[in-house]
mmCIF file of C-alpha atoms in Angstrom:
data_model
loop_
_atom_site.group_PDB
_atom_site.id
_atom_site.type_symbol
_atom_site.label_atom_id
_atom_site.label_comp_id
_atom_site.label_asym_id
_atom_site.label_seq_id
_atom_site.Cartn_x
_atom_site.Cartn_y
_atom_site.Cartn_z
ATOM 1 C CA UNK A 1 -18.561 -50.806 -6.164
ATOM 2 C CA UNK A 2 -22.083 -49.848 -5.744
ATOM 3 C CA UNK A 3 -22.765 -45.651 -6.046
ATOM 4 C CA UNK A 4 -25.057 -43.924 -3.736
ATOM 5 C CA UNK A 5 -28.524 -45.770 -3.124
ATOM 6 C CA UNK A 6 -31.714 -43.412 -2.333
ATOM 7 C CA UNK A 7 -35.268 -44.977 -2.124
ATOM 8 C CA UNK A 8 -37.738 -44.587 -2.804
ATOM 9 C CA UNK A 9 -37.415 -42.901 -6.230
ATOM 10 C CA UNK A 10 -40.789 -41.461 -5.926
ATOM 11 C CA UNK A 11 -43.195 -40.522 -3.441
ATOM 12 C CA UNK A 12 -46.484 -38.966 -3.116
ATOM 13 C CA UNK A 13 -47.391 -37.201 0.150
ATOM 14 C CA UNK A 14 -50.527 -35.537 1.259
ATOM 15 C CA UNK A 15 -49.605 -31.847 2.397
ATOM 16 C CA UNK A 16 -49.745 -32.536 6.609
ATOM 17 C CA UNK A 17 -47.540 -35.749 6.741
ATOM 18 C CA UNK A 18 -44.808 -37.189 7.345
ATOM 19 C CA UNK A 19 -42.282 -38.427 5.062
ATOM 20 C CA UNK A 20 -38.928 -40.365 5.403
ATOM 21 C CA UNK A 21 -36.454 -40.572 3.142
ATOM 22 C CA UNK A 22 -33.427 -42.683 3.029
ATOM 23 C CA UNK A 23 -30.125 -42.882 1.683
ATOM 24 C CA UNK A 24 -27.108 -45.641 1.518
ATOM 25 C CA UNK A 25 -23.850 -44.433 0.793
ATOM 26 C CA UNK A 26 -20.895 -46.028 -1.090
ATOM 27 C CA UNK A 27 -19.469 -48.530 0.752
ATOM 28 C CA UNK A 28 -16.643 -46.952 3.374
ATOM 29 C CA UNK A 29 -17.707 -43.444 2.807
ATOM 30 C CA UNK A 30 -19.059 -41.813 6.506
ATOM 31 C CA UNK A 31 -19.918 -38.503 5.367
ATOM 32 C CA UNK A 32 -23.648 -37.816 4.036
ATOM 33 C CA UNK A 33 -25.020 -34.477 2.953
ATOM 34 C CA UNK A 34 -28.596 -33.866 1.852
ATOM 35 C CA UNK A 35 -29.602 -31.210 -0.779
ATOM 36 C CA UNK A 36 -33.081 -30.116 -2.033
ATOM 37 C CA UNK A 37 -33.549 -29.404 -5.471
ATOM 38 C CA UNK A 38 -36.718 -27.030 -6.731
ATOM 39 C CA UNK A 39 -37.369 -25.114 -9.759
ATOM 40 C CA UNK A 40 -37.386 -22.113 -7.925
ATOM 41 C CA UNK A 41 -34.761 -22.057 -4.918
ATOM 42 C CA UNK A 42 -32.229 -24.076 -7.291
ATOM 43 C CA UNK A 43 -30.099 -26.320 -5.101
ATOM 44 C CA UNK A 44 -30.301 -26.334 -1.269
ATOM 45 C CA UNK A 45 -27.894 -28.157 0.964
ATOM 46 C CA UNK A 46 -29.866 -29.251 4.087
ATOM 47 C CA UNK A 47 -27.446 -31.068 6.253
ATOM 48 C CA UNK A 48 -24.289 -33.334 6.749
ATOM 49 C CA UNK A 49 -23.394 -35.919 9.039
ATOM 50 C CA UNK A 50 -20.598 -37.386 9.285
ATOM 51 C CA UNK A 51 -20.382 -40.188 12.065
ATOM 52 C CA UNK A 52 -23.636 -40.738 13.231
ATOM 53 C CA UNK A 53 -23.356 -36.257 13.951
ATOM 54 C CA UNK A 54 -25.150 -33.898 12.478
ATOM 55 C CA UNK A 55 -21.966 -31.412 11.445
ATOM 56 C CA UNK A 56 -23.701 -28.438 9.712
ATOM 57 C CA UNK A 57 -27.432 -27.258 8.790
ATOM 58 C CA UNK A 58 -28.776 -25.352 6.355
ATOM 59 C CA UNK A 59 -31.092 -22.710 6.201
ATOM 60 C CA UNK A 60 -34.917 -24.816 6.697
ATOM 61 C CA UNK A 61 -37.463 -25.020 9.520
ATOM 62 C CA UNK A 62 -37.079 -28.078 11.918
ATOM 63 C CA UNK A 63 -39.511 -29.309 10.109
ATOM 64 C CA UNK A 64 -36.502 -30.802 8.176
ATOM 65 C CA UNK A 65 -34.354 -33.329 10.113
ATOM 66 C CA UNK A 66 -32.186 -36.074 9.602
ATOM 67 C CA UNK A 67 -29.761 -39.343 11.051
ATOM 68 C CA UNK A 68 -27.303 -41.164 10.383
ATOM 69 C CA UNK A 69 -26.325 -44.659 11.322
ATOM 70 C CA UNK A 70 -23.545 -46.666 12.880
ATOM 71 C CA UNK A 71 -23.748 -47.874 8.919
ATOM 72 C CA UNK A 72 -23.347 -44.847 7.322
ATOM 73 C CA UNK A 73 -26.484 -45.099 5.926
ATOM 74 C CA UNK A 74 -28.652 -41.435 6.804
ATOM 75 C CA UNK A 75 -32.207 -41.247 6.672
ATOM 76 C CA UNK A 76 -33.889 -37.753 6.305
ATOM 77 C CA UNK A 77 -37.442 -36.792 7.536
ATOM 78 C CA UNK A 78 -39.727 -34.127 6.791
ATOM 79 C CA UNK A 79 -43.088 -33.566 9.561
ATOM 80 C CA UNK A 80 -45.903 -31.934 8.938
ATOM 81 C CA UNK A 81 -45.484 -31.107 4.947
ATOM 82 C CA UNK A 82 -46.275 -28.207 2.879
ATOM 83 C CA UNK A 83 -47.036 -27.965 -0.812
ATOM 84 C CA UNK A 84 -43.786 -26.298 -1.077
ATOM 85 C CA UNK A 85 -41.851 -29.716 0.112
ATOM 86 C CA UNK A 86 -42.246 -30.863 -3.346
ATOM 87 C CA UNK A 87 -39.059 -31.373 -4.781
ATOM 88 C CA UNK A 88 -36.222 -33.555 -5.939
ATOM 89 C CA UNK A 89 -34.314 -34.396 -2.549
ATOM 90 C CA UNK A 90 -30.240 -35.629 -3.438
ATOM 91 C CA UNK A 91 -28.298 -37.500 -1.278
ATOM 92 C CA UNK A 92 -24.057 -37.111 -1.624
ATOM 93 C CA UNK A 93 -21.779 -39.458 0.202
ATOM 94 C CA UNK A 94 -17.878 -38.592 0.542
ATOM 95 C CA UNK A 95 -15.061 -40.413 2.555
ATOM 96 C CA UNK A 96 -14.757 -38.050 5.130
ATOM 97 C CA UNK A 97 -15.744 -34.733 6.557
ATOM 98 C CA UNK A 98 -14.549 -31.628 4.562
ATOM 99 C CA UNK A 99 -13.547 -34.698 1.430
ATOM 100 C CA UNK A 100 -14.243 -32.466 -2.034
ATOM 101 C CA UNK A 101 -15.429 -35.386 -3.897
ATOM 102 C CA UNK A 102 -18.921 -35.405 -3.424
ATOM 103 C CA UNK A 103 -20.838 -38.720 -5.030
ATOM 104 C CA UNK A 104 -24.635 -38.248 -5.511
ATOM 105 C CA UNK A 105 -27.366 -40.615 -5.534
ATOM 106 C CA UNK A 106 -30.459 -40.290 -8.226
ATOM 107 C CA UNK A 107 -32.244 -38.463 -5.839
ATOM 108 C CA UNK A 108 -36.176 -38.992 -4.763
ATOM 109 C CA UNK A 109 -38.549 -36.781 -6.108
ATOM 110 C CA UNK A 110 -41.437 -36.183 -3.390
ATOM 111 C CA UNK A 111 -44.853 -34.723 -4.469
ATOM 112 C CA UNK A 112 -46.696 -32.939 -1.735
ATOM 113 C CA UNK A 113 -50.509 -32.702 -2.559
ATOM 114 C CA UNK B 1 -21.946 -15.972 2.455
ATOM 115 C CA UNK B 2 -21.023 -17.298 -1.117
ATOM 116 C CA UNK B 3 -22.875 -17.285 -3.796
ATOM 117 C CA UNK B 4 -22.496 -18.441 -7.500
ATOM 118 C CA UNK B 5 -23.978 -17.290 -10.598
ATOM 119 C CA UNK B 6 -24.829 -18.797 -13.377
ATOM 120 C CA UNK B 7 -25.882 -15.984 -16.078
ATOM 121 C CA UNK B 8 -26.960 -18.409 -19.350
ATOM 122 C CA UNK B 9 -30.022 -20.628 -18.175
ATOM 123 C CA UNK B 10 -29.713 -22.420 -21.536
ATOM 124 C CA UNK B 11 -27.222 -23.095 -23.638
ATOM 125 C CA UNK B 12 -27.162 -24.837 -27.577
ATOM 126 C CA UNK B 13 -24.146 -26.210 -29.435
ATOM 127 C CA UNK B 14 -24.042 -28.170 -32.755
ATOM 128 C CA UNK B 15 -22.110 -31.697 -32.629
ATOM 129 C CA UNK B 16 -18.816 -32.145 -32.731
ATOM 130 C CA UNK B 17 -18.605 -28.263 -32.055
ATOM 131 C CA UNK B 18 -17.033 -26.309 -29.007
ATOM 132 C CA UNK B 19 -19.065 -24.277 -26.325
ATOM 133 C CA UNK B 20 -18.523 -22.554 -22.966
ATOM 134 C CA UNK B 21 -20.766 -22.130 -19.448
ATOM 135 C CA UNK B 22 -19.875 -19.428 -17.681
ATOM 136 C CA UNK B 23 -19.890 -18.898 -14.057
ATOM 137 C CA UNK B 24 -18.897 -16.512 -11.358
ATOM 138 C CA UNK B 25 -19.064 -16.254 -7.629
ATOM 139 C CA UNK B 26 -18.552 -14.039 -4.693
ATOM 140 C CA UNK B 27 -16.498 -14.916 -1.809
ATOM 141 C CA UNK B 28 -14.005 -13.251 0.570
ATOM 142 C CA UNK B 29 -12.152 -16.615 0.972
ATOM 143 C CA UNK B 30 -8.802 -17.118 -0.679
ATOM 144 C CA UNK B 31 -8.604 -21.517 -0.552
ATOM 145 C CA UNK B 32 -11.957 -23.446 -1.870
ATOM 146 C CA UNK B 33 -12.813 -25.250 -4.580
ATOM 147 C CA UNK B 34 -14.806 -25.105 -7.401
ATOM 148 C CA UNK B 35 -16.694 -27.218 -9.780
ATOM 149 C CA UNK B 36 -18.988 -28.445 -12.600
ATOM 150 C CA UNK B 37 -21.310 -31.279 -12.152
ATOM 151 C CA UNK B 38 -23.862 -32.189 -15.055
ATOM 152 C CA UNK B 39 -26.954 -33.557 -14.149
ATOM 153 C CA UNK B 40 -28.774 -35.559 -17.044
ATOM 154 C CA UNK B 41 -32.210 -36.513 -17.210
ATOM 155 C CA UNK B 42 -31.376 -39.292 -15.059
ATOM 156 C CA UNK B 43 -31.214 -36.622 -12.370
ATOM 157 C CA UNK B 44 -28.067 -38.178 -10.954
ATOM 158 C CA UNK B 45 -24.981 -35.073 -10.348
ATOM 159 C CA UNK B 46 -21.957 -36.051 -11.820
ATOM 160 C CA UNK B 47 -19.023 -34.034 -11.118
ATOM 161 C CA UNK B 48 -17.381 -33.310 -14.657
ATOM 162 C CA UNK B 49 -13.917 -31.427 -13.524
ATOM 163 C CA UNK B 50 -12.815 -29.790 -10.597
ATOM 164 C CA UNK B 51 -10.485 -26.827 -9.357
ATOM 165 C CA UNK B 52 -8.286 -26.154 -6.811
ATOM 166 C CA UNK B 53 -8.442 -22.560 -5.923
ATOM 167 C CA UNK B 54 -4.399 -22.401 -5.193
ATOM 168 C CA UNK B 55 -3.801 -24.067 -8.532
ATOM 169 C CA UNK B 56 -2.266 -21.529 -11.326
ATOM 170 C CA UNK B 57 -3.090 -23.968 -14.356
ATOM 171 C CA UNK B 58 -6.694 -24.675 -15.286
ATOM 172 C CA UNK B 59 -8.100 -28.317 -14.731
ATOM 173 C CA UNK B 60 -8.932 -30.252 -17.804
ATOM 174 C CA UNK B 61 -10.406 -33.726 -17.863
ATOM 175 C CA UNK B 62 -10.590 -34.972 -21.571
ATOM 176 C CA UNK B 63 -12.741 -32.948 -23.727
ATOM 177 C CA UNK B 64 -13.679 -30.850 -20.371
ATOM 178 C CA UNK B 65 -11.545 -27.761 -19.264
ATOM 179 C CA UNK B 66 -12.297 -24.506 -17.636
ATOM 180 C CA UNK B 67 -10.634 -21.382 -17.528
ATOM 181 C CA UNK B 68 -10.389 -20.224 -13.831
ATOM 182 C CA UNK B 69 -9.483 -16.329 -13.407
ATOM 183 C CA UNK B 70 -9.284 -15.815 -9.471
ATOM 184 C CA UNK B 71 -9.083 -12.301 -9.529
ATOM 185 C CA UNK B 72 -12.189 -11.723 -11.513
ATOM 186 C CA UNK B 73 -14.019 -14.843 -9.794
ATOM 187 C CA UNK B 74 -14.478 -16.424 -13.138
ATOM 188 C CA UNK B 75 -14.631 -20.249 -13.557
ATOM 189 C CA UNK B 76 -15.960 -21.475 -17.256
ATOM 190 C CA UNK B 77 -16.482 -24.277 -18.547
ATOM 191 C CA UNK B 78 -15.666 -25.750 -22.216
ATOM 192 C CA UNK B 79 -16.797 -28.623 -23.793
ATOM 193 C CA UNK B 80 -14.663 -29.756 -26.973
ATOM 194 C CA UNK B 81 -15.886 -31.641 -29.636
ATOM 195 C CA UNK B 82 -19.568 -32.019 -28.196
ATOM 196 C CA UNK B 83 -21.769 -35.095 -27.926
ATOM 197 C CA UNK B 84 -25.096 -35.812 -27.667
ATOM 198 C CA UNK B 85 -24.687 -37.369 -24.425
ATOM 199 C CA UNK B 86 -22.909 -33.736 -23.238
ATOM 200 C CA UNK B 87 -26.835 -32.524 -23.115
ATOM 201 C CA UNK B 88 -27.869 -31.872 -19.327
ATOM 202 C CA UNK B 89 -27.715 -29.691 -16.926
ATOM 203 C CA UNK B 90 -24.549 -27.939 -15.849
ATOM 204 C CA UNK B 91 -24.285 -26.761 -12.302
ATOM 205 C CA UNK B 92 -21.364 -24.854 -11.126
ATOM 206 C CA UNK B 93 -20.665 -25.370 -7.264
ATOM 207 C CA UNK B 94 -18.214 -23.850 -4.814
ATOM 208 C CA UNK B 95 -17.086 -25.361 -1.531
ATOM 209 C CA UNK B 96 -14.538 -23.828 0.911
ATOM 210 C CA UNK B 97 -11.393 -25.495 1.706
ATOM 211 C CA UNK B 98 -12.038 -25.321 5.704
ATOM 212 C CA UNK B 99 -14.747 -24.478 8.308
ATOM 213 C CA UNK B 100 -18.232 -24.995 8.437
ATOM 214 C CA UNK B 101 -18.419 -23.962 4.748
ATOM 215 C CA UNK B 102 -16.235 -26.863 3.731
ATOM 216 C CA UNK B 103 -18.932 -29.466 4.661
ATOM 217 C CA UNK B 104 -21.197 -27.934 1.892
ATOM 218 C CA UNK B 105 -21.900 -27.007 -1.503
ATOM 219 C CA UNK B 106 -23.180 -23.972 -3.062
ATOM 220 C CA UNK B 107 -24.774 -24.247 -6.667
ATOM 221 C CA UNK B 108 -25.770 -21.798 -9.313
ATOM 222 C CA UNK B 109 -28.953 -22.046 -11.059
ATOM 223 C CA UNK B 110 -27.529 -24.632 -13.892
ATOM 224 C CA UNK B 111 -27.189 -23.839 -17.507
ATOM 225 C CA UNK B 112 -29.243 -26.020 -19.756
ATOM 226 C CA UNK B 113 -27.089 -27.768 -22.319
ATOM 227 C CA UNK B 114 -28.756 -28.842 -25.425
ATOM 228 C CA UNK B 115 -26.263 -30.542 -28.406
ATOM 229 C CA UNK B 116 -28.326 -30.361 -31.919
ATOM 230 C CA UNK B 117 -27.305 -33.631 -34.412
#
């Protein structure tokens, strides 16, 4: 069975665009959450969906927003980006809403310059 | 809100030897769960062992069990018998068992595991 798919792997962004970011999950799960991961702010959890709804939110500017498919598969955009975008951005997929076993991908690390 | 803590940003053991992560958390929530995911330098989380917060006995998986003390909000981590492939980074996370909080989790700052040959 095939884990938790996020491309790219890497991306470089200059600080004012746009930047999606996508993420497969394992096959059958419905529920995706996104985290960001920086140096300074640790781990972040920026949002879940779970059938093709956005089901909770974290604490970022709209800036941040997200989707999720009839697939499962989410996609996550960031507008107008900031130096302090950069980081490592993890995508977890679980069977179902509230399900404690989170799977995550390897993550895409996104340099703002 | 919860939070966790993770009070030893890095962390050395010699092979083959035993060592310990320690974490605690704030919450006024008596059902949640908590856990211990290592990410390597692959950057991948992998969950290592979780716990039930209405459990008594403390999770073990293998060479991995904690010691969970509810009342202090205490959940450590020990690794017996220590391989080279236990060095990473070890994240402690808490989710709650229901609500909004359920649909998320909330990380320390990782302990930095490094196993000397």
């Amino acid at each position: 069975k095939a884990g938790v798919t996020q491309t790219p792997r890497y991306l470089i962004k200059t600080r004012g665009q746009q930047v999606t970011l996508s993420c497969s999950p394992i096959s059958g799960h419905r529920s995706v959450s996104w985290y960001q991961q920086t140096p300074g702010q640790g781990l972040q959890f920026l949002f879940e969906y779970f059938s093709e709804t956005q089901r909770n939110k974290g604490n970022f500017p709209g800036r941040f927003s997200g989707r999720q498919f009839s697939n499962s598969r989410s996609e996550m955009n960031v507008s107008t980006l900031e130096l302090g975008d950069s980081a490592l951005y993890l995508c977890a997929s679980s069977l179902a809403l509230m399900n404690t076993e989170a799977f995550f991908g390897q993550g895409t690390r996104l340099t703002v310059v | 809100a919860q939070t966790v803590t993770q009070s030893q940003p890095e962390m050395s053991v010699q092979e083959a030897e035993t060592v310990t992560l320690s974490c605690t958390y704030d919450t006024s929530e008596s059902d949640y769960y908590l856990f211990w995911y290592k990410q390597p330098p692959s950057r991948q989380m992998i969950l290592v062992i979780r716990q039930e917060a209405y459990k008594q006995q403390n999770a073990t998986e293998n060479r991995f069990s904690v010691n969970f003390q509810k009342a202090a909000k205490s959940f450590s981590l020990k690794i017996s018998d220590s391989q080279l492939g236990d060095a990473a980074m070890y994240f402690c996370a808490y989710r709650s068992a229901w609500g909004q909080g359920a649909q998320k989790l909330v990380f320390g700052q990782g302990t930095r595991l490094t196993i000397n040959p």
